[in-house]
mmCIF file of C-alpha atoms in Angstrom:
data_model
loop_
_atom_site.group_PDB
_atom_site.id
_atom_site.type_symbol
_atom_site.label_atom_id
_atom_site.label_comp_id
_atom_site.label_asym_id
_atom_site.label_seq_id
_atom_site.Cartn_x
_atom_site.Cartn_y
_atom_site.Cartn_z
ATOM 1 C CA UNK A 30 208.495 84.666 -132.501
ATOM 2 C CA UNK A 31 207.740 84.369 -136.154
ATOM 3 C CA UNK A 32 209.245 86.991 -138.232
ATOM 4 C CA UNK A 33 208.145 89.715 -139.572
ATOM 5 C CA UNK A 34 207.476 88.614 -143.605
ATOM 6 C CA UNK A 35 205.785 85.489 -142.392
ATOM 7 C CA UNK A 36 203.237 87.702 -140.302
ATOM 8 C CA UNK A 37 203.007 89.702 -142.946
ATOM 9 C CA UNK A 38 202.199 86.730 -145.854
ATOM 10 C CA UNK A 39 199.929 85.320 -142.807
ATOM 11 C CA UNK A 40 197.990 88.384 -142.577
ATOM 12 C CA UNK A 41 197.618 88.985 -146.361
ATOM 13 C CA UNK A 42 196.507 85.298 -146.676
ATOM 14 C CA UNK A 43 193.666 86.050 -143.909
ATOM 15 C CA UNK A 44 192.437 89.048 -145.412
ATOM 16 C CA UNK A 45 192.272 87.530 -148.900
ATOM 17 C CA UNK A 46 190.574 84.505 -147.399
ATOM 18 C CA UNK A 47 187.918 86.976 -145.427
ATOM 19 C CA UNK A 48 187.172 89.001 -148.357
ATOM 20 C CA UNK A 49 186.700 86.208 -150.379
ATOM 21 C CA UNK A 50 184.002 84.628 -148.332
ATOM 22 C CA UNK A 51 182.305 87.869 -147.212
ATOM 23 C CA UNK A 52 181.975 88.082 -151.441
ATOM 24 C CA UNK A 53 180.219 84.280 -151.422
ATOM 25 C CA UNK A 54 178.229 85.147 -148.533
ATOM 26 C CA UNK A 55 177.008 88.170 -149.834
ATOM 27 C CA UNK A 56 176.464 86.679 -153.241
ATOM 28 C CA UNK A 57 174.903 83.564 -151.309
ATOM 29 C CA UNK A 58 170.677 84.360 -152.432
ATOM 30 C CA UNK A 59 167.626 82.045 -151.607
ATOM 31 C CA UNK A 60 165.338 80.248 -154.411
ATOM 32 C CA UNK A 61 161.931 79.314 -154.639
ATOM 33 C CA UNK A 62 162.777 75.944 -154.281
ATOM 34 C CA UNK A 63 163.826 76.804 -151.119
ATOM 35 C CA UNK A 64 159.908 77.105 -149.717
ATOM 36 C CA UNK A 65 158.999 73.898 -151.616
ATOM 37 C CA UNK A 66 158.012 72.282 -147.893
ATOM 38 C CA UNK A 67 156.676 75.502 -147.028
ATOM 39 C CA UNK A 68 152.308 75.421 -146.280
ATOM 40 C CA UNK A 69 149.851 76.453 -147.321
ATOM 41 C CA UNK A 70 150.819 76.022 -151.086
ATOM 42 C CA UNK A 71 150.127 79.095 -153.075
ATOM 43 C CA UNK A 72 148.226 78.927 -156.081
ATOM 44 C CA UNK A 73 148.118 82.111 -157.913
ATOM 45 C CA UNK A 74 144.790 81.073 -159.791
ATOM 46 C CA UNK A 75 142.920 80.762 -156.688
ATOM 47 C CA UNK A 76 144.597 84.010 -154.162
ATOM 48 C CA UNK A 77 144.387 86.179 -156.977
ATOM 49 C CA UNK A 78 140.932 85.435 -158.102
ATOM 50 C CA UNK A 79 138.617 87.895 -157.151
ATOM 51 C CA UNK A 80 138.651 91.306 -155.061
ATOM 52 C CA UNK A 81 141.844 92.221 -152.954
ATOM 53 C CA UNK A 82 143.565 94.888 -150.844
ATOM 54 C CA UNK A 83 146.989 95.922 -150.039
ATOM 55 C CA UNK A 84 148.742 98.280 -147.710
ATOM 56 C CA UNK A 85 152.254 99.244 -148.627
ATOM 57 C CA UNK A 86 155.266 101.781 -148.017
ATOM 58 C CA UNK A 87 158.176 101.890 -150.321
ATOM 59 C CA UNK A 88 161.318 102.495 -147.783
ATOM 60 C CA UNK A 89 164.772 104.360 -149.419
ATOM 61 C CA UNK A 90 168.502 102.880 -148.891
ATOM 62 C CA UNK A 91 168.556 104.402 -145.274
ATOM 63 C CA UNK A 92 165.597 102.528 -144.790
ATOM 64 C CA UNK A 93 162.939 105.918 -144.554
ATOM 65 C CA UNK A 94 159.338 105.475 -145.376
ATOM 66 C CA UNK A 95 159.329 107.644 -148.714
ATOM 67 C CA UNK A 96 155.901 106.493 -149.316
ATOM 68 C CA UNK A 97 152.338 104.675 -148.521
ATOM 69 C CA UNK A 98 149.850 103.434 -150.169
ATOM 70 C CA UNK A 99 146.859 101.264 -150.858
ATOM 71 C CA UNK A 100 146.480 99.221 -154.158
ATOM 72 C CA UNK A 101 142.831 97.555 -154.840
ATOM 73 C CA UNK A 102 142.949 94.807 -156.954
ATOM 74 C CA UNK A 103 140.138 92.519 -159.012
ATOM 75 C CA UNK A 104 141.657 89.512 -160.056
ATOM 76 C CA UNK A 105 140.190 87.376 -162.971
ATOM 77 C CA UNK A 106 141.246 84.225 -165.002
ATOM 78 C CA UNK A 107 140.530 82.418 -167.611
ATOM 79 C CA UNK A 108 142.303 78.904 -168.035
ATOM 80 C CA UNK A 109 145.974 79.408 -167.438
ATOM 81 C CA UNK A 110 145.482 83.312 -168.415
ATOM 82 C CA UNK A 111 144.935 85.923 -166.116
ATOM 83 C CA UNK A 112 144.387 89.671 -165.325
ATOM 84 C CA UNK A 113 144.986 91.560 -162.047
ATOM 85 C CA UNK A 114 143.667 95.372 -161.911
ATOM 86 C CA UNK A 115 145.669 97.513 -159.854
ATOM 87 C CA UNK A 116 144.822 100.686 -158.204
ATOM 88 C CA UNK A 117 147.356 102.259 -156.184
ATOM 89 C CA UNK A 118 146.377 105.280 -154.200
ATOM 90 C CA UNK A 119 149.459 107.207 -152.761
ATOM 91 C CA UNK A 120 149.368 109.023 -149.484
ATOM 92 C CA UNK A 121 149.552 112.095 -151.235
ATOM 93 C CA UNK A 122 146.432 111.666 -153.141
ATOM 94 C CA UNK A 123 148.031 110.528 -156.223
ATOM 95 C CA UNK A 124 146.714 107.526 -157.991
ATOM 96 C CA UNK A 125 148.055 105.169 -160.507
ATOM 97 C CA UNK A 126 146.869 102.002 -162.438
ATOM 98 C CA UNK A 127 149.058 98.680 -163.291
ATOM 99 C CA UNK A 128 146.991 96.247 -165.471
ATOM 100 C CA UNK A 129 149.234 92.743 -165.290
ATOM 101 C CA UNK A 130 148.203 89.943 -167.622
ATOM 102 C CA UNK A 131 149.459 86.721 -166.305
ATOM 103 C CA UNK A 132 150.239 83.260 -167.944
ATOM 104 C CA UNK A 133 150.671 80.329 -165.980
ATOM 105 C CA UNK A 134 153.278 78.581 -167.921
ATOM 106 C CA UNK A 135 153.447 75.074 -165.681
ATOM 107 C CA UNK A 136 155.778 73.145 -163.103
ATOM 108 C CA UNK A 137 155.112 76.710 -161.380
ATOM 109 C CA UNK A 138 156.594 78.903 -163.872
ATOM 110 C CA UNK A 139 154.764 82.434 -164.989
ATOM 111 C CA UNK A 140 154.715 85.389 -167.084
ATOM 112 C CA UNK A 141 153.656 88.788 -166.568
ATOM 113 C CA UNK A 142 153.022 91.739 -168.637
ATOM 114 C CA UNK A 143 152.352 95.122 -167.864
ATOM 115 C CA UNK A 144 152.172 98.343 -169.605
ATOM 116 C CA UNK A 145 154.719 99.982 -167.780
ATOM 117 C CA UNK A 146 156.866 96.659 -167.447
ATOM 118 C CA UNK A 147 159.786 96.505 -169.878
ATOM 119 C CA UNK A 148 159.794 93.149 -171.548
ATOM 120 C CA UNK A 149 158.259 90.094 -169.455
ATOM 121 C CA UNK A 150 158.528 89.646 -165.720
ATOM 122 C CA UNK A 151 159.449 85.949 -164.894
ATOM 123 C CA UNK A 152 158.136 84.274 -162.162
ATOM 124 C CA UNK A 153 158.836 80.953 -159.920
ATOM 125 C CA UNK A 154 156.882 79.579 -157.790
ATOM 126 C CA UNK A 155 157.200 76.671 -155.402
ATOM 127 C CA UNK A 156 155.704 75.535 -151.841
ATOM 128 C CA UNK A 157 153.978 78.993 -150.509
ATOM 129 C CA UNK A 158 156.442 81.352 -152.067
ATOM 130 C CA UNK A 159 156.499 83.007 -155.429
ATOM 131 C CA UNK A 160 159.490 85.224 -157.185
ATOM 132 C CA UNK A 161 159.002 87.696 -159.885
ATOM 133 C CA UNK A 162 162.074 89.121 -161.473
ATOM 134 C CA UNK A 163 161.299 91.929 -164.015
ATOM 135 C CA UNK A 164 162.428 95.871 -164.980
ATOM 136 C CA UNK A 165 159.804 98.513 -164.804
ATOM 137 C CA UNK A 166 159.658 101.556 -165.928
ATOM 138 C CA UNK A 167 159.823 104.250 -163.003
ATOM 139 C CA UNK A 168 158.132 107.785 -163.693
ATOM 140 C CA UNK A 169 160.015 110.215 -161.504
ATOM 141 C CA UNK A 170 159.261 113.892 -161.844
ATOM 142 C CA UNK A 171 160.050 114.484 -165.912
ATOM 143 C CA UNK A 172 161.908 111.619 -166.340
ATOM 144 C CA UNK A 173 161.444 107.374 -166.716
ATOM 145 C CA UNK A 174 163.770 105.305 -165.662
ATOM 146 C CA UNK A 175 164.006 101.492 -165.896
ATOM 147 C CA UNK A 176 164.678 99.961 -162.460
ATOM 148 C CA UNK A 177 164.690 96.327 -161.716
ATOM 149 C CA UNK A 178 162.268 94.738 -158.941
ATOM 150 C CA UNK A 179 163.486 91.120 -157.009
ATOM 151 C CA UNK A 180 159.786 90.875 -155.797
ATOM 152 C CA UNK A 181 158.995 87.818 -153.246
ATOM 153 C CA UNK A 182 155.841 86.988 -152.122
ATOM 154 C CA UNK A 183 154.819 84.516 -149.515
ATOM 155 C CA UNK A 184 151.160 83.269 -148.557
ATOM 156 C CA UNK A 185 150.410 83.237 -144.709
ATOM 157 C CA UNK A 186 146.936 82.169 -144.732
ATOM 158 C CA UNK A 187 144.272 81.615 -147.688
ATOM 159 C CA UNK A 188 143.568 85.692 -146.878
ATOM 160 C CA UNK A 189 146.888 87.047 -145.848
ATOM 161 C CA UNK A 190 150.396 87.088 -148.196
ATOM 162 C CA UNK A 191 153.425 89.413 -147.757
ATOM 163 C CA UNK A 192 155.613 90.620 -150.398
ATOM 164 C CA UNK A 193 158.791 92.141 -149.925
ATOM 165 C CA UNK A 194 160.172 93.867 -153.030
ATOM 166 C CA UNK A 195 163.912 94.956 -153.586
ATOM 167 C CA UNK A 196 164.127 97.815 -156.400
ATOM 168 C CA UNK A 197 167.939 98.564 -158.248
ATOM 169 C CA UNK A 198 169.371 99.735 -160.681
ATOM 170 C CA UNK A 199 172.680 99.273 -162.211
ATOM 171 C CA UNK A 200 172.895 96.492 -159.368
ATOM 172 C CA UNK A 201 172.552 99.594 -156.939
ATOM 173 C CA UNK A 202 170.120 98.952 -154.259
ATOM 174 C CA UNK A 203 167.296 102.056 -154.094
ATOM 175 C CA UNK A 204 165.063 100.897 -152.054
ATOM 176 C CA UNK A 205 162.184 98.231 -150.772
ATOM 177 C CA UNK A 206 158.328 97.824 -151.156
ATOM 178 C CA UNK A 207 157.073 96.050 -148.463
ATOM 179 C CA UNK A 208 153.123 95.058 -148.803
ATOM 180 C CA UNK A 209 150.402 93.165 -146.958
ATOM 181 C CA UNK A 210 147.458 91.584 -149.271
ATOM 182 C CA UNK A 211 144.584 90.529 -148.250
ATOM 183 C CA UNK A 212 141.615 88.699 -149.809
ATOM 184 C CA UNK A 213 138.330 90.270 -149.087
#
């Protein structure tokens, strides 16, 4: 029978060993490189060249549906510059309207502006994946506030890509967008 200190120091070892790795585990995050392999490649020029459609829903913490919507999108380029036209139209009836201008920067780096996009959203893309990291600014009721998006996208098919899109602030989760594009 061991005594009782020695249980104790054994048991505070464990649960300092356990916390630690549930904190690297839950710090542990994927990269683009990580979809290098991954087919079909996605090229940005081509997918978002021309008309598009997307159905999302934008989910809370709990994971509720807070809201739908559909976003049409024209997609035009020019070189390594382009613009997509977004049209959201909320379940609700409400609309709204996010011009991006994108710059294809090489070795499948990008930059994106948008008018209600603090700063420049910074992109990586490799294999059929793509990540955009950027803040935007939120209307909600009277007031703005600056949220940051971890937005992933991932091309099934030449038509079909899915992006899954976690919003926080402060490093607090909020919420997800979850969307479905595809080219007409």
């Amino acid at each position: 029978m061991t005594s009782p200190s020695i249980s104790t120091a054994r048991r505070g070892a464990l649960a300092v060993l356990l916390a630690t790795s549930a904190l690297v585990l839950g710090c542990a995050s994927h990269s683009p490189a990580d979809y290098a392999a991954e087919k079909p490649l996605l090229d940005l020029k081509t997918y978002f060249n021309g008309e598009l459609v997307a159905h999302g829903i934008f989910t809370d913490r709990g994971g509720k549906v807070a809201r739908r919507f559909v976003v049409q999108m024209t997609g035009t380029w020019n070189g390594n510059q382009g613009v997509l036209d977004e049209r959201f139209t909320y379940s609700d009836g409400k609309t709204e309207r996010r011009v991006w201008r994108l710059t294809d920067l090489g070795n499948g780096r990008w930059e994106g502006r948008a008018d209600d996009v603090v700063g420049v959203a910074q992109g990586v893309s490799a294999g059929n994946a793509l990540n955009w990291r950027y803040t935007l600014a939120l209307p909600v009721g009277d007031k703005v506030y600056e949220v940051q998006f971890d937005d992933w996208m991932y091309l099934m098919d030449d038509k079909v890509m899915l992006n899954k899109a976690e919003m926080s602030k402060f490093g607090i989760r909020l919420g997800e967008v979850t969307l479905s594009f595809i080219k007409k």
